[in-house]
């Protein structure tokens, strides 16, 4: 019997209720014996391992090895590892969009943690929506939890140049659309973009969420950037198992780790690494589970104070393997030290101050810049507001064209995703490089908010050398994408936001200096147009009907209204 075991419930937690607790205990023990595990091990505290392997999720290809390494750590620390599956979301294999299923995975994770007898849990995820879903579920379940990510892919090579999914996927596809490379070359590139297991090789959503998890303190220090195929990834898995087993003796709940202060720290790191716009939605959803709200004003303050320090694609030039070799999240946190809340605690019960007081390892300054000499002086993301987006919109200034920051253009409107694909490449499309491309009805209620906000440059303009235009939508954009793109317009068109009122030829003004996006149409005319619109078509049944009925807008993280803690009446939320 390991030390302190009498404090734990192990497999006797949450007995099934047959009206006879002794029978329930007896029945559970006898069925547990059928696993072939010895009674001595079955009597240990239990660490659940939420695993997410799937033939439809290439990023999680090494999941079995990670589960084995976590189990090794749990056993070594005197607890019993029990792995269990939840749904898995492979970003590019889901229709209409993985975002539609993030909340389903969060519900699956929360309910399985709560329903099954475990004293702590290790969550293994990685691909874009999986880590947010796991953290949302774990925050609500309230069981001590450790997040482990699968780690990023290594890069491939093409004609002597490094390639990584998926910024380079987009770069090469844009060249193909523009006619500067042909079918033979794009076919070869297709096999060289995603060459190992692991998550996208740049600072996309998966990498950003890995950095968020480490900064929040719910993942182990220095674990975010270790490549999927690196031996250190397995060591991190083993240590995650050990840490979770230790949590069965000294429980620290997710609510003690994910606090107003650690959420602010995570926002700073998103800014400093040039992180994905999606991470803001996911962080809002995770924080919302614990009654913490992120205001756009605070986000902008943090962005204005926090420089971009990391030279990684899509903002810069490197890849996640470079970030790992350069010093990882720890090196970023050291540079940001003066701006951080240092009393936050991590899964090991250590404060951020204690972590940062440790001697620093070597840092590659070509990749992680000192705060005095940043990649850019301000953070990567800006929240916009204005007559086109009364509740806000998001703009990734670090990956946009500065010449377009203060601009006004004529609206070229696409009413839906179907309309966009039908007309964007029409030779007779009335469009010029200075126009603003507007996409409606791609928001959470209308379409599950796909990553369609990176509207393609119309082929006829691309072929004449146009590489960027202002694009505006209620959709999201892949964290690996780049361009002058206004996203997450709220309220979305389908929820009656002014975006629904935009018509071809209207003037729209973008001002990053004033943090505004405005429809230059009289307010009464906007309201008149909105009143003319018909109701949104509703799915008849099933999860999609539940989704459309319950999903909140981007500023609330697109969580379900019945899942956020903010939906509960008492106690004021921790606005930041
Ligand atoms: Fe899985 Fe990019 S497709 S992280």
Coordinates of C-alpha atoms and ligand atoms in Angstrom, one line a residue:
X1 CA 0.0 0.0 0.0
X2 CA 1.5 3.3 -1.0
X3 CA 1.9 6.2 1.5
X4 CA -1.3 8.1 2.2
X5 CA -3.5 5.7 0.2
X6 CA -6.2 5.7 2.9
X7 CA -7.1 9.3 1.7
X8 CA -8.1 8.1 -1.7
X9 CA -11.1 6.7 -3.2
X10 CA -9.7 5.0 -6.3
X11 CA -12.1 2.6 -7.9
X12 CA -14.6 3.0 -5.1
X13 CA -15.4 6.6 -6.1
X14 CA -18.8 7.3 -7.4
X15 CA -20.3 3.9 -7.0
X16 CA -23.3 3.0 -9.2
X17 CA -26.4 3.3 -7.1
X18 CA -28.4 0.0 -6.8
X19 CA -29.8 1.0 -3.4
X20 CA -27.2 -1.2 -1.7
X21 CA -23.7 0.4 -1.5
X22 CA -22.0 -2.7 -0.2
X23 CA -23.3 -4.7 -3.2
X24 CA -22.2 -1.9 -5.6
X25 CA -18.7 -2.0 -4.1
X26 CA -18.6 -5.8 -4.3
X27 CA -19.9 -5.7 -7.9
X28 CA -17.4 -3.1 -9.0
X29 CA -14.5 -5.0 -7.4
X30 CA -15.4 -8.2 -9.0
X31 CA -15.7 -6.7 -12.5
X32 CA -12.4 -4.8 -12.0
X33 CA -10.8 -8.2 -11.2
X34 CA -11.8 -9.3 -14.7
X35 CA -9.2 -6.9 -16.1
X36 CA -6.5 -9.2 -14.8
X37 CA -4.9 -6.5 -12.7
X38 CA -3.9 -7.6 -9.2
X39 CA -6.0 -6.7 -6.2
X40 CA -3.0 -4.7 -4.8
X41 CA -2.9 -2.5 -7.9
X42 CA -6.7 -2.2 -8.1
X43 CA -6.6 -0.8 -4.5
X44 CA -4.4 2.1 -5.6
X45 CA -5.6 5.6 -6.3
X46 CA -6.6 5.9 -9.9
X47 CA -5.3 8.2 -12.6
X48 CA -7.5 8.3 -15.7
X49 CA -5.8 8.9 -19.0
X50 CA -8.1 10.6 -21.5
X51 CA -6.7 9.4 -24.8
X52 CA -7.7 10.5 -28.3
X53 CA -6.3 8.2 -30.9
X54 CA -8.2 8.0 -34.2
X55 CA -7.6 6.9 -37.7
X56 CA -9.0 10.3 -38.6
X57 CA -6.5 12.2 -36.6
X58 CA -3.0 12.0 -38.1
X59 CA -1.7 14.5 -35.6
X60 CA -2.3 11.9 -32.8
X61 CA -0.6 9.0 -34.5
X62 CA 1.8 8.4 -31.6
X63 CA -0.9 8.3 -29.0
X64 CA -0.3 4.7 -28.0
X65 CA 3.3 5.5 -27.1
X66 CA 2.3 8.5 -25.1
X67 CA -0.4 6.5 -23.2
X68 CA 2.3 3.9 -22.4
X69 CA 4.7 6.5 -21.1
X70 CA 2.0 8.2 -19.0
X71 CA 1.0 4.9 -17.5
X72 CA 4.7 4.2 -16.7
X73 CA 4.9 7.4 -14.7
X74 CA 1.6 6.8 -12.9
X75 CA 2.7 3.3 -11.8
X76 CA 6.1 4.5 -10.8
X77 CA 4.4 7.0 -8.5
X78 CA 2.2 4.4 -6.8
X79 CA -1.2 4.9 -8.6
X80 CA -3.1 2.9 -11.1
X81 CA -3.4 4.2 -14.7
X82 CA -6.6 3.5 -16.5
X83 CA -6.8 4.9 -20.0
X84 CA -10.2 5.7 -21.6
X85 CA -11.2 7.1 -25.0
X86 CA -13.1 10.2 -25.8
X87 CA -13.9 11.5 -29.3
X88 CA -11.0 12.9 -31.2
X89 CA -11.1 15.8 -33.6
X90 CA -8.7 15.6 -36.6
X91 CA -8.8 19.2 -37.9
X92 CA -8.9 18.5 -41.7
X93 CA -11.1 15.4 -41.6
X94 CA -14.2 17.0 -40.2
X95 CA -17.2 18.4 -42.1
X96 CA -18.5 21.1 -42.0
X97 CA -15.8 22.2 -39.4
X98 CA -14.0 20.8 -36.4
X99 CA -15.3 23.8 -34.4
X100 CA -18.8 22.4 -34.5
X101 CA -17.6 19.4 -32.5
X102 CA -15.3 21.1 -29.9
X103 CA -18.1 21.5 -27.5
X104 CA -19.2 17.9 -28.0
X105 CA -15.7 16.7 -27.1
X106 CA -15.7 19.0 -24.1
X107 CA -19.0 17.5 -22.9
X108 CA -17.6 14.0 -23.6
X109 CA -14.4 14.7 -21.6
X110 CA -16.2 16.4 -18.7
X111 CA -18.8 13.7 -18.3
X112 CA -16.4 10.8 -18.6
X113 CA -14.1 12.3 -16.1
X114 CA -17.0 12.8 -13.7
X115 CA -18.8 9.5 -14.3
X116 CA -15.8 7.2 -14.0
X117 CA -13.9 6.6 -10.8
X118 CA -10.6 8.6 -11.0
X119 CA -8.7 10.7 -8.5
X120 CA -6.8 12.6 -11.2
X121 CA -6.6 12.6 -14.9
X122 CA -4.0 13.1 -17.7
X123 CA -5.6 14.6 -20.8
X124 CA -3.7 13.8 -24.0
X125 CA -4.6 16.0 -27.0
X126 CA -2.9 18.2 -29.5
X127 CA -4.8 18.8 -32.8
X128 CA -6.5 22.2 -32.8
X129 CA -9.8 21.7 -31.0
X130 CA -8.7 18.8 -28.7
X131 CA -6.8 20.7 -26.1
X132 CA -9.4 23.4 -25.7
X133 CA -12.1 20.8 -25.4
X134 CA -10.1 18.8 -22.8
X135 CA -9.4 21.9 -20.8
X136 CA -13.0 23.1 -20.9
X137 CA -14.2 19.6 -19.8
X138 CA -11.5 19.3 -17.1
X139 CA -12.3 22.8 -15.7
X140 CA -15.9 21.9 -15.3
X141 CA -15.3 18.4 -14.0
X142 CA -13.1 19.8 -11.2
X143 CA -10.9 16.7 -10.9
X144 CA -7.1 17.4 -10.7
X145 CA -5.9 17.3 -14.2
X146 CA -2.6 17.5 -16.2
X147 CA -2.6 18.4 -19.9
X148 CA -0.2 16.6 -22.1
X149 CA 0.1 17.6 -25.8
X150 CA 1.3 15.3 -28.5
X151 CA 3.8 17.8 -29.7
X152 CA 4.5 19.5 -33.1
X153 CA 5.6 17.8 -36.4
X154 CA 9.1 18.1 -37.7
X155 CA 9.5 20.0 -41.0
X156 CA 9.9 18.4 -44.5
X157 CA 12.2 19.6 -47.3
X158 CA 11.4 20.7 -50.9
X159 CA 14.2 21.7 -53.3
X160 CA 16.5 22.6 -50.3
X161 CA 13.8 24.7 -48.5
X162 CA 12.2 23.6 -45.2
X163 CA 8.4 23.1 -45.3
X164 CA 5.9 22.8 -42.5
X165 CA 2.2 22.5 -42.2
X166 CA 0.4 24.5 -42.7
X167 CA 1.6 28.0 -43.4
X168 CA 3.6 26.6 -46.3
X169 CA 0.5 24.7 -47.5
X170 CA -1.2 28.0 -48.0
X171 CA 1.9 29.7 -49.4
X172 CA 2.3 27.0 -52.1
X173 CA -1.4 26.9 -52.9
X174 CA -1.4 30.7 -53.4
X175 CA 1.5 30.3 -55.8
X176 CA -0.4 27.5 -57.6
X177 CA -3.6 29.7 -57.9
X178 CA -1.5 32.5 -59.2
X179 CA 0.0 30.2 -61.8
X180 CA 3.6 30.6 -60.6
X181 CA 4.0 26.9 -60.0
X182 CA 2.4 24.1 -61.9
X183 CA 0.5 20.8 -61.2
X184 CA 3.7 18.7 -61.2
X185 CA 5.3 20.8 -58.4
X186 CA 2.2 21.1 -56.2
X187 CA 1.8 17.3 -56.4
X188 CA 5.3 16.9 -55.1
X189 CA 4.9 19.5 -52.4
X190 CA 1.7 17.7 -51.2
X191 CA 3.9 14.8 -49.9
X192 CA 6.4 17.1 -48.2
X193 CA 4.3 19.3 -46.0
X194 CA 3.2 17.0 -43.2
X195 CA 6.0 14.4 -42.8
X196 CA 5.7 13.2 -39.2
X197 CA 3.2 12.6 -36.5
X198 CA 2.3 15.6 -34.4
X199 CA 0.5 18.9 -34.7
X200 CA 1.1 21.6 -37.4
X201 CA 4.8 22.7 -37.4
X202 CA 4.2 26.4 -37.0
X203 CA 2.6 28.7 -34.4
X204 CA -0.9 27.7 -35.4
X205 CA -3.8 27.0 -33.1
X206 CA -2.4 23.7 -31.8
X207 CA 1.0 25.2 -31.0
X208 CA -0.6 28.3 -29.4
X209 CA -2.9 26.2 -27.2
X210 CA 0.1 24.1 -26.1
X211 CA 1.8 27.3 -25.1
X212 CA -1.4 28.4 -23.3
X213 CA -1.7 25.1 -21.4
X214 CA 1.9 25.5 -20.2
X215 CA 1.5 29.1 -19.3
X216 CA -1.7 28.4 -17.4
X217 CA 0.3 25.9 -15.4
X218 CA -2.0 22.9 -16.2
X219 CA 0.8 21.3 -18.4
X220 CA 4.3 20.7 -17.2
X221 CA 7.0 23.4 -17.6
X222 CA 9.0 23.2 -20.9
X223 CA 6.6 20.6 -22.4
X224 CA 4.7 22.6 -25.0
X225 CA 7.3 22.8 -27.8
X226 CA 8.9 19.3 -27.6
X227 CA 8.5 17.7 -31.1
X228 CA 6.2 14.8 -31.3
X229 CA 8.9 12.4 -32.4
X230 CA 11.5 13.6 -29.8
X231 CA 12.5 11.3 -27.0
X232 CA 11.9 14.1 -24.6
X233 CA 8.2 14.0 -25.5
X234 CA 7.9 10.5 -23.9
X235 CA 9.8 11.8 -20.9
X236 CA 7.3 14.6 -20.6
X237 CA 4.5 12.0 -20.8
X238 CA 6.1 9.9 -18.1
X239 CA 6.5 13.0 -15.9
X240 CA 2.9 14.0 -16.6
X241 CA 1.8 10.6 -15.3
X242 CA 3.9 11.0 -12.2
X243 CA 2.5 14.5 -11.6
X244 CA -1.1 13.3 -11.9
X245 CA -0.4 10.4 -9.5
X246 CA 1.1 13.0 -7.0
X247 CA -2.1 15.0 -7.4
X248 CA -4.1 12.1 -6.1
X249 CA -2.3 12.7 -2.8
X250 CA -2.2 16.5 -2.8
X251 CA -5.1 17.5 -5.0
X252 CA -4.9 20.8 -6.9
X253 CA -8.1 21.5 -8.8
X254 CA -8.1 23.1 -12.3
X255 CA -9.9 26.1 -10.7
X256 CA -6.8 26.7 -8.5
X257 CA -4.6 26.8 -11.6
X258 CA -6.8 28.5 -14.2
X259 CA -7.4 31.8 -12.5
X260 CA -7.9 35.4 -13.6
X261 CA -4.1 35.9 -13.2
X262 CA -3.0 32.8 -15.1
X263 CA -5.5 33.6 -17.9
X264 CA -3.9 37.0 -18.2
X265 CA -0.5 35.4 -18.4
X266 CA -1.8 33.1 -21.1
X267 CA -3.1 36.0 -23.1
X268 CA 0.3 37.7 -22.9
X269 CA 2.0 34.6 -24.2
X270 CA -0.5 34.4 -27.1
X271 CA 0.5 37.9 -28.0
X272 CA 4.3 37.3 -27.5
X273 CA 4.4 34.2 -29.6
X274 CA 2.3 35.7 -32.4
X275 CA -0.4 33.1 -31.6
X276 CA -3.5 32.1 -33.3
X277 CA -6.7 34.2 -33.3
X278 CA -8.5 30.9 -32.5
X279 CA -6.7 30.7 -29.2
X280 CA -8.6 33.8 -28.0
X281 CA -11.9 32.1 -28.6
X282 CA -10.7 28.9 -26.9
X283 CA -9.2 30.7 -23.9
X284 CA -12.5 32.6 -23.5
X285 CA -14.3 29.3 -23.4
X286 CA -11.9 27.7 -20.9
X287 CA -12.0 30.7 -18.7
X288 CA -15.8 31.0 -19.0
X289 CA -16.1 27.6 -17.4
X290 CA -14.6 29.1 -14.3
X291 CA -16.6 32.4 -14.4
X292 CA -13.6 34.4 -15.7
X293 CA -14.4 36.7 -18.6
X294 CA -11.9 38.3 -21.0
X295 CA -12.9 41.8 -22.1
X296 CA -11.8 43.1 -25.4
X297 CA -10.5 46.3 -23.7
X298 CA -8.2 44.2 -21.5
X299 CA -7.1 42.1 -24.4
X300 CA -6.1 45.3 -26.3
X301 CA -4.2 46.6 -23.2
X302 CA -2.3 43.4 -23.0
X303 CA -1.6 43.3 -26.7
X304 CA -0.4 46.9 -26.7
X305 CA 2.0 46.2 -23.8
X306 CA 3.3 42.9 -25.0
X307 CA 5.8 42.7 -27.9
X308 CA 6.0 39.7 -30.3
X309 CA 9.2 37.9 -29.3
X310 CA 9.1 34.7 -31.3
X311 CA 10.2 34.6 -34.9
X312 CA 8.0 31.7 -36.1
X313 CA 5.7 31.2 -39.0
X314 CA 3.1 32.5 -39.9
X315 CA 4.3 35.8 -38.3
X316 CA 8.1 35.2 -38.9
X317 CA 10.3 32.5 -40.4
X318 CA 11.0 29.6 -38.0
X319 CA 9.1 26.4 -37.0
X320 CA 8.2 24.8 -33.8
X321 CA 11.3 22.6 -33.8
X322 CA 13.3 25.8 -33.8
X323 CA 11.3 27.1 -30.8
X324 CA 12.0 24.0 -28.9
X325 CA 15.7 24.2 -29.6
X326 CA 15.7 27.9 -28.8
X327 CA 14.4 27.6 -25.3
X328 CA 10.6 27.1 -25.6
X329 CA 7.9 28.7 -23.5
X330 CA 10.2 29.1 -20.5
X331 CA 12.4 31.5 -22.4
X332 CA 9.4 33.6 -23.5
X333 CA 8.1 33.7 -19.9
X334 CA 11.5 34.9 -18.7
X335 CA 11.5 37.8 -21.2
X336 CA 8.0 38.7 -20.1
X337 CA 8.7 38.3 -16.4
X338 CA 8.0 42.0 -15.5
X339 CA 4.6 41.8 -17.1
X340 CA 3.4 38.5 -15.6
X341 CA 1.5 37.6 -12.5
X342 CA 4.1 35.5 -10.7
X343 CA 2.0 34.0 -7.9
X344 CA 0.0 31.6 -10.1
X345 CA 0.6 28.0 -9.4
X346 CA 1.1 25.0 -11.7
X347 CA 0.1 21.3 -11.5
X348 CA 3.1 20.7 -9.2
X349 CA 2.0 23.4 -6.8
X350 CA 5.0 25.6 -7.7
X351 CA 4.5 29.3 -8.4
X352 CA 5.6 30.9 -11.7
X353 CA 8.0 32.9 -9.7
X354 CA 9.8 29.8 -8.4
X355 CA 9.9 28.5 -12.0
X356 CA 11.4 31.6 -13.3
X357 CA 13.9 32.0 -10.5
X358 CA 15.6 28.8 -11.7
X359 CA 18.7 29.3 -13.8
X360 CA 18.0 29.9 -17.4
X361 CA 19.2 27.5 -20.1
X362 CA 20.8 28.8 -23.3
X363 CA 18.4 30.8 -25.5
X364 CA 18.7 31.1 -29.3
X365 CA 18.2 34.9 -29.8
X366 CA 17.6 34.5 -33.5
X367 CA 14.3 32.7 -32.7
X368 CA 13.4 34.1 -29.3
X369 CA 14.2 37.8 -29.2
X370 CA 15.0 39.8 -26.1
X371 CA 12.2 42.1 -24.9
X372 CA 14.4 45.1 -25.8
X373 CA 14.7 44.0 -29.4
X374 CA 11.4 42.3 -30.3
X375 CA 10.1 41.1 -33.6
X376 CA 7.4 43.8 -33.2
X377 CA 6.7 46.2 -30.5
X378 CA 3.0 45.3 -30.0
X379 CA 1.2 42.0 -29.6
X380 CA 0.0 39.9 -32.5
X381 CA -3.7 40.3 -32.0
X382 CA -6.1 43.3 -31.8
X383 CA -9.8 43.3 -30.9
X384 CA -11.7 45.7 -33.1
X385 CA -15.1 47.3 -32.5
X386 CA -17.3 49.6 -34.6
X387 CA -20.6 49.8 -36.4
X388 CA -19.9 46.6 -38.3
X389 CA -19.0 44.7 -35.2
X390 CA -20.7 46.1 -32.1
X391 CA -19.6 43.2 -29.9
X392 CA -16.1 42.9 -31.4
X393 CA -14.0 41.3 -34.1
X394 CA -10.4 40.0 -34.1
X395 CA -7.5 41.1 -36.2
X396 CA -4.0 39.4 -36.4
X397 CA -1.9 42.5 -37.0
X398 CA 1.3 40.5 -36.7
X399 CA 0.4 38.6 -39.9
X400 CA -1.2 41.4 -41.9
X401 CA -0.1 44.0 -44.4
X402 CA 0.7 47.3 -42.6
X403 CA -0.2 49.3 -45.7
X404 CA -3.8 48.2 -45.3
X405 CA -4.1 49.0 -41.6
X406 CA -5.8 52.4 -42.3
X407 CA -7.9 51.8 -45.3
X408 CA -11.4 52.2 -46.7
X409 CA -12.9 50.1 -49.5
X410 CA -15.9 49.1 -51.5
X411 CA -17.7 46.0 -50.2
X412 CA -17.7 42.9 -52.4
X413 CA -20.2 40.7 -50.6
X414 CA -20.6 36.9 -50.5
X415 CA -23.8 35.9 -48.8
X416 CA -22.6 32.4 -47.7
X417 CA -19.8 29.9 -48.1
X418 CA -21.6 28.4 -51.0
X419 CA -21.9 31.8 -52.7
X420 CA -18.1 32.4 -52.1
X421 CA -17.1 29.1 -53.7
X422 CA -19.5 29.6 -56.6
X423 CA -18.4 33.2 -57.5
X424 CA -14.9 34.0 -56.1
X425 CA -13.1 32.9 -59.3
X426 CA -15.6 34.1 -61.8
X427 CA -13.9 36.1 -64.5
X428 CA -16.8 38.6 -64.5
X429 CA -16.6 39.2 -60.7
X430 CA -16.6 43.0 -60.2
X431 CA -13.6 43.3 -57.9
X432 CA -10.4 45.4 -57.7
X433 CA -7.4 45.1 -55.3
X434 CA -8.6 47.9 -53.1
X435 CA -12.1 46.4 -52.5
X436 CA -12.9 44.7 -49.2
X437 CA -14.1 41.1 -49.6
X438 CA -17.0 40.4 -47.1
X439 CA -18.2 36.9 -46.2
X440 CA -21.5 36.5 -44.3
X441 CA -23.2 33.6 -42.6
X442 CA -20.1 31.7 -41.6
X443 CA -20.4 32.4 -37.9
X444 CA -21.2 30.0 -35.0
X445 CA -24.9 29.7 -35.4
X446 CA -25.0 29.8 -39.2
X447 CA -22.2 27.4 -40.0
X448 CA -20.3 26.3 -36.9
X449 CA -17.7 29.0 -37.6
X450 CA -15.4 27.3 -40.0
X451 CA -11.8 28.6 -40.8
X452 CA -13.1 30.3 -43.9
X453 CA -12.2 33.8 -43.0
X454 CA -9.0 33.6 -45.0
X455 CA -11.0 34.2 -48.2
X456 CA -9.0 33.4 -51.3
X457 CA -7.8 36.3 -53.4
X458 CA -9.9 36.1 -56.6
X459 CA -7.9 34.2 -59.2
X460 CA -7.9 37.0 -61.7
X461 CA -6.3 39.4 -59.1
X462 CA -3.9 36.7 -57.8
X463 CA -2.7 36.1 -61.4
X464 CA -2.0 39.8 -61.7
X465 CA 0.2 39.7 -58.6
X466 CA -2.2 40.7 -55.8
X467 CA -1.2 38.8 -52.6
X468 CA -3.3 40.5 -49.9
X469 CA -6.7 42.3 -49.6
X470 CA -8.9 43.3 -46.7
X471 CA -11.2 40.4 -45.9
X472 CA -14.0 40.5 -43.3
X473 CA -16.2 37.8 -42.0
X474 CA -17.9 36.2 -39.0
X475 CA -15.8 33.1 -39.6
X476 CA -12.5 32.1 -38.1
X477 CA -9.1 31.7 -39.7
X478 CA -6.5 28.9 -39.3
X479 CA -3.7 29.9 -36.9
X480 CA -1.3 29.0 -39.7
X481 CA -2.8 31.6 -42.1
X482 CA -1.8 35.2 -42.7
X483 CA -3.2 38.3 -44.4
X484 CA -5.2 41.4 -43.7
X485 CA -8.2 39.5 -42.3
X486 CA -10.9 40.7 -39.9
X487 CA -12.5 37.7 -38.2
X488 CA -15.0 36.7 -35.5
X489 CA -17.3 39.7 -36.3
X490 CA -19.9 39.7 -33.5
X491 CA -22.8 39.5 -33.5
X492 CA -22.6 37.2 -36.5
X493 CA -24.8 37.9 -39.5
X494 CA -27.1 35.0 -38.7
X495 CA -27.7 36.4 -35.2
X496 CA -28.8 39.8 -36.7
X497 CA -25.4 41.5 -36.5
X498 CA -24.8 44.5 -38.9
X499 CA -22.7 42.3 -41.0
X500 CA -26.0 40.9 -42.4
X501 CA -26.8 44.4 -43.7
X502 CA -23.7 44.9 -45.8
X503 CA -24.5 45.2 -49.5
X504 CA -22.2 45.3 -52.6
X505 CA -20.8 48.8 -53.1
X506 CA -21.2 49.9 -49.4
X507 CA -18.1 51.6 -48.0
X508 CA -16.3 49.9 -45.1
X509 CA -13.5 51.5 -43.1
X510 CA -10.7 49.7 -41.2
X511 CA -8.5 51.5 -38.7
X512 CA -6.1 49.5 -36.7
X513 CA -4.8 52.7 -35.0
X514 CA -8.4 53.3 -33.6
X515 CA -9.1 49.6 -33.3
X516 CA -12.3 50.1 -35.4
X517 CA -14.2 48.4 -38.2
X518 CA -17.1 50.5 -39.5
X519 CA -19.8 50.1 -42.0
X520 CA -20.2 53.6 -43.6
X521 CA -24.0 53.4 -43.9
X522 CA -26.5 55.4 -41.9
X523 CA -27.6 53.5 -38.7
X524 CA -31.3 53.8 -39.7
X525 CA -30.6 52.2 -43.0
X526 CA -28.7 49.4 -41.4
X527 CA -31.7 48.7 -39.1
X528 CA -34.1 48.9 -42.1
X529 CA -32.1 46.3 -44.0
X530 CA -31.8 44.0 -41.0
X531 CA -35.6 44.1 -40.5
X532 CA -36.0 42.8 -44.1
X533 CA -34.0 39.6 -43.4
X534 CA -35.8 36.3 -43.0
X535 CA -35.1 33.8 -40.1
X536 CA -32.2 31.4 -40.1
X537 CA -33.0 27.9 -41.4
X538 CA -32.9 25.5 -38.4
X539 CA -31.5 21.9 -38.4
X540 CA -34.4 19.7 -37.4
X541 CA -32.8 17.3 -35.0
X542 CA -29.8 16.0 -33.2
X543 CA -26.5 17.6 -32.1
X544 CA -26.6 20.3 -34.9
X545 CA -30.0 21.5 -33.6
X546 CA -28.7 21.6 -30.1
X547 CA -25.6 23.5 -31.3
X548 CA -27.5 26.1 -33.2
X549 CA -29.9 26.6 -30.3
X550 CA -27.2 26.9 -27.6
X551 CA -24.0 28.2 -29.1
X552 CA -22.8 31.6 -27.8
X553 CA -20.9 34.2 -29.9
X554 CA -17.1 34.4 -30.3
X555 CA -16.5 36.8 -27.4
X556 CA -18.0 34.1 -25.1
X557 CA -15.8 31.5 -26.6
X558 CA -18.6 29.9 -28.7
X559 CA -19.4 27.7 -25.7
X560 CA -22.9 26.4 -25.1
X561 CA -25.1 28.7 -23.0
X562 CA -25.9 25.7 -20.6
X563 CA -22.2 24.8 -20.1
X564 CA -20.6 28.1 -19.0
X565 CA -20.3 28.9 -15.4
X566 CA -21.4 32.4 -16.2
X567 CA -24.9 31.0 -16.9
X568 CA -25.2 30.3 -13.1
X569 CA -26.7 33.2 -11.2
X570 CA -24.7 33.9 -8.0
X571 CA -21.4 35.7 -7.5
X572 CA -20.0 38.2 -9.9
X573 CA -17.7 36.9 -12.6
X574 CA -14.0 37.8 -12.6
X575 CA -14.0 40.3 -15.4
X576 CA -10.5 41.1 -16.7
Ligands
LIG1 FE1 -3.8 18.8 -36.4 FE2 -2.9 21.2 -37.7 S1 -4.1 19.5 -38.5 S2 -2.7 20.5 -35.6

